[in-house]
XYZ file of C-alpha atoms in Angstrom:
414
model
C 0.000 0.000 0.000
C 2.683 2.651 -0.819
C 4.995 4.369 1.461
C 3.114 4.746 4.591
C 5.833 5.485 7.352
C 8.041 8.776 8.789
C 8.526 10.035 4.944
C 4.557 10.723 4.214
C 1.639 12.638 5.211
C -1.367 10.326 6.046
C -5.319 11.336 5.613
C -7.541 9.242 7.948
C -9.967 8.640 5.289
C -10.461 5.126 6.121
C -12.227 7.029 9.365
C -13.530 10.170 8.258
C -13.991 11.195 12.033
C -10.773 10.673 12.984
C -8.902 14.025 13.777
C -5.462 15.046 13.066
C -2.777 14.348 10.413
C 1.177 14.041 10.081
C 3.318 16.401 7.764
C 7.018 15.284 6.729
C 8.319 15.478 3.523
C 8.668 12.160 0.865
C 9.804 12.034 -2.826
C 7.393 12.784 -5.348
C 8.267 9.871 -7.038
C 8.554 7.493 -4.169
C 11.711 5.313 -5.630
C 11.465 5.580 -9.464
C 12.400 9.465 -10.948
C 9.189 10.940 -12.220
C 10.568 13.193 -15.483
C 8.569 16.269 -16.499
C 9.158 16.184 -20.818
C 9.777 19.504 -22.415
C 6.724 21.380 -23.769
C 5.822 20.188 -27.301
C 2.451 21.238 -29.155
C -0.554 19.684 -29.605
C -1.346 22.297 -32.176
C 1.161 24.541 -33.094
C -0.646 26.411 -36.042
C 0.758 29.455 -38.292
C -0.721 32.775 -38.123
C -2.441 31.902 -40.805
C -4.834 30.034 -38.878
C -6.229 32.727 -36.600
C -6.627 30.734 -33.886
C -7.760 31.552 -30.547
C -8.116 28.070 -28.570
C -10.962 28.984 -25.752
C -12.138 25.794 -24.703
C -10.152 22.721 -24.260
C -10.866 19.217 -22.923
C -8.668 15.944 -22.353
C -9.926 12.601 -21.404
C -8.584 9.280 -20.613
C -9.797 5.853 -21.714
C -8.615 2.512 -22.471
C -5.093 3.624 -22.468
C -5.891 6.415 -24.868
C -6.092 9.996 -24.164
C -7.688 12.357 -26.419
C -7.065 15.995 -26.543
C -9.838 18.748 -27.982
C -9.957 22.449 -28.221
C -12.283 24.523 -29.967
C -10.870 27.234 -32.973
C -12.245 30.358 -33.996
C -11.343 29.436 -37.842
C -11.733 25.974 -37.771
C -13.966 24.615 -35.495
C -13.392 21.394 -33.442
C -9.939 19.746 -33.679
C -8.682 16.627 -31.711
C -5.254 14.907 -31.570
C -4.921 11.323 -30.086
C -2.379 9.629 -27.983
C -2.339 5.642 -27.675
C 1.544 5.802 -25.772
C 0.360 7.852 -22.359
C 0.786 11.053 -23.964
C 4.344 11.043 -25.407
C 3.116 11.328 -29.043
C 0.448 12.473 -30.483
C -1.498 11.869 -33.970
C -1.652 15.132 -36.031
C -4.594 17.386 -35.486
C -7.439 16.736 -37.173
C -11.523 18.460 -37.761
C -14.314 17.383 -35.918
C -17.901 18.425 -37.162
C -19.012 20.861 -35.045
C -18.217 24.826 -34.744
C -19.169 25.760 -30.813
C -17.071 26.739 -28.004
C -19.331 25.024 -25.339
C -18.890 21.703 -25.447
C -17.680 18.642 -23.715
C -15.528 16.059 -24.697
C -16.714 12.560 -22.942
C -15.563 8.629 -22.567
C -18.106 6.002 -22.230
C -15.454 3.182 -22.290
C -14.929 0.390 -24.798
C -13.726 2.453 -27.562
C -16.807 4.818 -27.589
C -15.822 8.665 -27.678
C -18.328 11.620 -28.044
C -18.247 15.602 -28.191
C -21.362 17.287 -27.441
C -21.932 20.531 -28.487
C -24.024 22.318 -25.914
C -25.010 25.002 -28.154
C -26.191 23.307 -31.266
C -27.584 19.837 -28.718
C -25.336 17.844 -31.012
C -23.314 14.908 -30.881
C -20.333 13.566 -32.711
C -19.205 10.244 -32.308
C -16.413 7.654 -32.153
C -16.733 3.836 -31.790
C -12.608 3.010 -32.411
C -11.408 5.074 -29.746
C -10.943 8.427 -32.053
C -9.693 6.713 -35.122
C -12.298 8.364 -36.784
C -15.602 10.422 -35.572
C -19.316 10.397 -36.922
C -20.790 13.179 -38.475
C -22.416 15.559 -35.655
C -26.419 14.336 -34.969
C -29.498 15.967 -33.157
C -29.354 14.569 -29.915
C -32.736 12.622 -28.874
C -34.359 12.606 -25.466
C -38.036 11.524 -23.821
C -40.785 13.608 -25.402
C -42.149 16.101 -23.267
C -38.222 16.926 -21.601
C -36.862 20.517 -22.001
C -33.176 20.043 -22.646
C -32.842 23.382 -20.833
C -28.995 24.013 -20.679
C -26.353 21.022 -19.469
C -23.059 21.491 -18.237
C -22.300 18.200 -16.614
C -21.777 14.979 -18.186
C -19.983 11.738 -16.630
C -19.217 8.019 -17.972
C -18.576 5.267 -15.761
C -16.135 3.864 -18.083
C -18.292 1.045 -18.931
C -20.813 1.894 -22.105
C -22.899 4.864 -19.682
C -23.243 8.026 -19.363
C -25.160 9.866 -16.729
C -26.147 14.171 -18.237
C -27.793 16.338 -15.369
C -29.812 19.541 -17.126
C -30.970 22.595 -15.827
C -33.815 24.896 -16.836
C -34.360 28.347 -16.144
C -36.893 29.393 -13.342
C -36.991 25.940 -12.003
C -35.303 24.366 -8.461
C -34.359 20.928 -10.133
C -31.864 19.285 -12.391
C -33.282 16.584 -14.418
C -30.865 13.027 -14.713
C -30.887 11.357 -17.990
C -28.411 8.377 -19.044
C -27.336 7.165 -22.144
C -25.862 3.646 -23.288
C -25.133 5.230 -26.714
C -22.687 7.832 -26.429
C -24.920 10.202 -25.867
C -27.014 9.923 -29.356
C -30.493 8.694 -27.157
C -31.276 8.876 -23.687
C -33.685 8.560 -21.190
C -35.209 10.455 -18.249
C -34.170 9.339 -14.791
C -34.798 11.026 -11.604
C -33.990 14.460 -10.767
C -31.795 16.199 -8.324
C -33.017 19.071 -5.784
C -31.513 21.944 -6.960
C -31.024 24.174 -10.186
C -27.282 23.967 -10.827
C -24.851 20.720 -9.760
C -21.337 21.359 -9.671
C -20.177 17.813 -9.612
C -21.766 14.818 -11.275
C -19.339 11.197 -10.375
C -19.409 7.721 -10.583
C -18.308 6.089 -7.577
C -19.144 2.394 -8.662
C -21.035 -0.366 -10.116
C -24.944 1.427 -10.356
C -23.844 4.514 -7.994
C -23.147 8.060 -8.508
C -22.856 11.405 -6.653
C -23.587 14.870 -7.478
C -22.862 18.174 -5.385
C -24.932 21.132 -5.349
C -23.651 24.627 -6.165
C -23.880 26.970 -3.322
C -24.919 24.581 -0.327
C -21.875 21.768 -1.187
C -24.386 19.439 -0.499
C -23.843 15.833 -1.662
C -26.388 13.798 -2.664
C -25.848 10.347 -3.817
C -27.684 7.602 -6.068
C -27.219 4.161 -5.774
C -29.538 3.172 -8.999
C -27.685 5.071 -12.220
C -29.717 7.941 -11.490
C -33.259 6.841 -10.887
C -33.411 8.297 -7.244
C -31.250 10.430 -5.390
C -30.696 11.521 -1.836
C -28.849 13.763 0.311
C -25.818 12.909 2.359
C -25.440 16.716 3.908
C -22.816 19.244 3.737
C -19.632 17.946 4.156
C -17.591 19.990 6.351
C -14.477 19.364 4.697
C -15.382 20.749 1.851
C -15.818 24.440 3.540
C -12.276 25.241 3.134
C -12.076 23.466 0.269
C -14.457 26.365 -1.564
C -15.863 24.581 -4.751
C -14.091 21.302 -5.112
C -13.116 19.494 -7.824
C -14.496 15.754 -7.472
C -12.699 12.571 -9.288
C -13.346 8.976 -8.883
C -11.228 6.031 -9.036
C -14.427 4.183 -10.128
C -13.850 1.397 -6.934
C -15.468 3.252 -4.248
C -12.512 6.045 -3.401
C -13.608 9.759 -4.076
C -11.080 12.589 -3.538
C -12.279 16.665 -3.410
C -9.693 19.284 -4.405
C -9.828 22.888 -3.763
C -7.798 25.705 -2.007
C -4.404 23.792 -1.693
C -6.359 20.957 0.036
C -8.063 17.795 -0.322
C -10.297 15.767 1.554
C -11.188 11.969 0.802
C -14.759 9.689 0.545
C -13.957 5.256 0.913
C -17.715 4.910 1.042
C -19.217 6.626 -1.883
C -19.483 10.308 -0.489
C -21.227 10.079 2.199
C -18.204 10.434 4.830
C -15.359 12.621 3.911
C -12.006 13.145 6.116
C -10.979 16.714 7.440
C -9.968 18.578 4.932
C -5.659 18.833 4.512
C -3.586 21.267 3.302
C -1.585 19.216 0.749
C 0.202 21.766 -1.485
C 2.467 23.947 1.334
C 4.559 25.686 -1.244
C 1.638 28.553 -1.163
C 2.708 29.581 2.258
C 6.344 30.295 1.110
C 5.280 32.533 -1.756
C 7.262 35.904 -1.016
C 6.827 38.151 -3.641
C 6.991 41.807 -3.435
C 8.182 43.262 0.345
C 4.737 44.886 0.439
C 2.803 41.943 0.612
C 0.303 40.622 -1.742
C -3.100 41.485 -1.637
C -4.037 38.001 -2.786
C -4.196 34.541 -4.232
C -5.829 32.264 -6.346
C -5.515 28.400 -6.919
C -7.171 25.940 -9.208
C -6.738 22.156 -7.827
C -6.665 19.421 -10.523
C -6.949 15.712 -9.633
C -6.670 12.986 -11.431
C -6.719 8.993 -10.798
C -3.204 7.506 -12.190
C -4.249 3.675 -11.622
C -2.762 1.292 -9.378
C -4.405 3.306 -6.619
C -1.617 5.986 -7.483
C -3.397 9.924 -7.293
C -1.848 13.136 -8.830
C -2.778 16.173 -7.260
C -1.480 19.732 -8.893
C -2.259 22.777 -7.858
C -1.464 26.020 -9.482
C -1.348 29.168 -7.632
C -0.772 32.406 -8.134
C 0.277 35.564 -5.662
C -1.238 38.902 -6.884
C 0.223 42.184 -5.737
C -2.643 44.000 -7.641
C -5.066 43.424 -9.794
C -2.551 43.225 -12.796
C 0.532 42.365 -10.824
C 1.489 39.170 -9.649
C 4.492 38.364 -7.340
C 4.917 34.861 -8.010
C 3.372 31.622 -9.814
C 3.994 27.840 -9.621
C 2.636 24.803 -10.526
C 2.548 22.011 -7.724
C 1.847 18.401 -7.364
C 2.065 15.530 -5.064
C 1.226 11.588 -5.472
C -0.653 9.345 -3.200
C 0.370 5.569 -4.198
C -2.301 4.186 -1.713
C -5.904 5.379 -2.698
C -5.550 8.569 -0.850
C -4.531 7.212 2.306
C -1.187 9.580 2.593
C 0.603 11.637 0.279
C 3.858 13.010 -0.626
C 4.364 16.168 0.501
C 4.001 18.663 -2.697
C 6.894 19.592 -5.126
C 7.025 22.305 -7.200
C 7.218 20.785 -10.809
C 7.636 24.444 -12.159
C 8.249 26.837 -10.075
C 8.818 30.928 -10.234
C 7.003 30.645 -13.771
C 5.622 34.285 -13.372
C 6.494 37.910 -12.105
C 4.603 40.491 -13.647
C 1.416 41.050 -15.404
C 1.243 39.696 -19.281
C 4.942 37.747 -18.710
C 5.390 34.961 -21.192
C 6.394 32.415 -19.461
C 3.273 32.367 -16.932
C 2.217 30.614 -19.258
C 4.204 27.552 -18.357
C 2.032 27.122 -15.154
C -1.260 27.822 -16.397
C -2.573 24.154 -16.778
C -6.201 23.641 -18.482
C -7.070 20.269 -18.128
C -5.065 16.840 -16.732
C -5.243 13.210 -17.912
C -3.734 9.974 -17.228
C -2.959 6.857 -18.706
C -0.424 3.751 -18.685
C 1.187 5.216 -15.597
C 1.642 8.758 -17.062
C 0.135 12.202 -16.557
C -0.297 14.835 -18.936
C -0.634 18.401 -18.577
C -2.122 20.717 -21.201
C -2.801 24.369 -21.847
C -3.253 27.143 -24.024
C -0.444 28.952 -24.743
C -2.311 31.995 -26.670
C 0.243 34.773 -27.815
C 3.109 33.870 -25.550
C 6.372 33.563 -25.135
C 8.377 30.920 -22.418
C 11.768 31.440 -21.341
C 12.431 33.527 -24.323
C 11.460 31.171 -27.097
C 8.304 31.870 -29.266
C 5.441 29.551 -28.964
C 3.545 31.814 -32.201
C 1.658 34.702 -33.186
C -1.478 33.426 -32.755
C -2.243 30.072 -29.695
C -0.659 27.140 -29.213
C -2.622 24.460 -27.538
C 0.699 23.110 -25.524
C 1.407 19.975 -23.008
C 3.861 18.330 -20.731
C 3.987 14.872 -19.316
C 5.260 13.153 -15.838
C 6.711 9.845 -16.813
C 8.705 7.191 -15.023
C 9.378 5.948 -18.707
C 10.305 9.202 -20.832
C 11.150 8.868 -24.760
C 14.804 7.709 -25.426
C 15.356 9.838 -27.799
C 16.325 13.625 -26.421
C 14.612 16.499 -27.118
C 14.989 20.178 -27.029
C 13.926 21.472 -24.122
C 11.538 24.279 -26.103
C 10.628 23.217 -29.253
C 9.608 26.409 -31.837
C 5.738 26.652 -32.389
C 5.070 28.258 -35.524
């Protein structure tokens, strides 16, 4: 069960009452060197192109991970990685011409996009060899589609949607078995907007409630649901971020902290300031006047956990002191963790600084034992290279097994 002894920090999640936690430091990598590759593109398009990427999605599957983002020009584009992220098919269109979408896995090779906008769905059934033709999507006469935001797979053929309408104080659950082309009405949850919508495992999900943090929980794919209160835990935590190793463990990220569910969500542990390197932030001698962080989590496999956390010190309102990028690694379901590392540190020190955008990760994924890291690049340069004149969608991977071959550390986006 991972390294559990004077090297770790341990959260009691197994006992969500319990009180209390341990602090030393460990190795991010507990034994085998985790390498961080150089930055390489995902799409590193000419001028020409007039690209401004503002929306981008990554998800995991099957050992593949499949990288979107949307283009003012062109539309939809995805590239697809079968290695863990270390290379990457070129770029290629997608039907579809919407910034708000979302870019889903059911499991066993079945890959959609849904464009919120149009209430279309693209498809793939060989694991984003190639993609359908965008369709109407289809749902239970008499159902307002309203507006969705939230869609999640349980990596098994099923997806789970929770829509809103306006003027109305509940979220209506449908599922799909399709990828999203038909679905049907399930129950609804009590409350107009859901923030997170998990699978925990086998026919049960969770969902929590913007504003209250509320969870409520539903152990029949959706049919009913039912409230397992406020977690106190996730007070500090402000609006977590929820992931699910799809066994039973849940883990919340938010504010430099986590906090950890073993039965489905409805006990959490105390919430636990994982990423310290916040608190050593100096920045200018007058003190900042604030700080922001966005938490990403992801499951690794194995019961390994990545946690990064990128924060950033503001001396103004277009000033900041000082910007990093953080992660640390449970290797035991979220039972104790590595104290955090900066993977990139001091990436930022005034306002519009090119190489800020080094640190600003979008979305995470993982897959055979790697993690990647991806973000828009828009404009920029880092460390005095050029990454274009227009955006570069942009990644980075943490791999015990790295490419033979060398690389440049910066490779020239055109």
């Amino acid at each position: 069960m991972g390294n559990t002894g004077e090297n770790s920090m341990r959260l009691n999640n197994l006992n969500p009452l319990a009180l209390g936690v341990s602090l030393l430091t460990a190795s991010l990598s507990q034994g085998t060197a985790e390498v961080l590759t150089p930055t390489r593109a995902l799409n590193a398009n000419a001028f020409t192109d007039n690209v401004s990427e503002t929306s981008l999605a990554m998800e995991a599957s099957d050992d593949t991970i499949i990288a979107s983002w949307w283009s003012t020009a062109i539309g939809i584009q995805f590239a697809r990685s079968a290695d863990g992220g270390l290379t990457w098919t070129a770029p290629a269109n997608i039907e579809g011409a919407h910034n708000q979408y979302i870019l889903k896995a059911s499991g066993n090779g079945l890959w959609s996009i849904f464009d919120q906008y149009n209430l279309t769905v693209s498809r793939s059934t060989n694991d984003g060899l190639s993609w359908n033709n965008a369709v109407e999507m289809t749902s239970p006469s008499g159902i307002n589609w309203g507006f969705f935001s939230l869609i999640a797979s349980n990596n098994n053929g099923m997806l789970l949607l929770s829509s809103f309408e306006l003027n109305t104080t509940q979220a209506q659950v449908m599922k799909s078995l399709d990828g999203g082309l038909t679905w049907t009405e399930e129950g609804v949850i009590p409350a107009s907007y859901v923030t997170n919508l998990v699978h925990v495992s086998g026919s049960t999900w969770m969902a929590t409630l913007t504003g209250t943090g509320e969870v409520v929980v539903s152990p029949d794919n959706g049919a009913t649901w039912s409230s397992a209160g406020a977690p106190d835990s996730f007070v500090p935590l402000g609006t977590p971020v929820i992931e699910s190793d799809h066994a039973g463990t849940l883990v919340a990220a938010g504010n430099y902290r986590i906090s950890i569910s073993s039965n489905g969500g409805l006990l959490w542990s105390p919430a636990q300031i994982v990423n310290q390197n916040f608190a050593s932030f100096s920045g200018d001698p007058s003190g900042p006047i604030s700080s922001s962080d966005r938490s990403f989590i992801c499951y690794v496999g194995s019961d390994e956990w990545k946690f990064f956390s990128h924060t950033t010190i503001y001396q103004s309102v277009y000033f900041y002191a000082d910007s990093a990028l953080s992660a640390a690694t449970s290797y035991n379901g979220g039972e104790t963790w590595t104290a955090s590392e900066e993977l990139v540190p001091d990436v930022g020190n005034w306002y519009g600084n090119a190489s800020y955008a080094e640190g600003l990760t979008n979305v995470i994924a993982a897959a055979q034992g790697n993690t990647v890291l991806a973000w828009d690049a828009s404009n920029l340069t880092v460390q005095g290279q050029p990454t274009g004149t227009d955006g570069d969608v942009v990644y980075r991977v943490l791999t015990k097994n790295p490419p033979v071959a060398a690389a440049r550390d910066w490779e020239l986006f055109e």
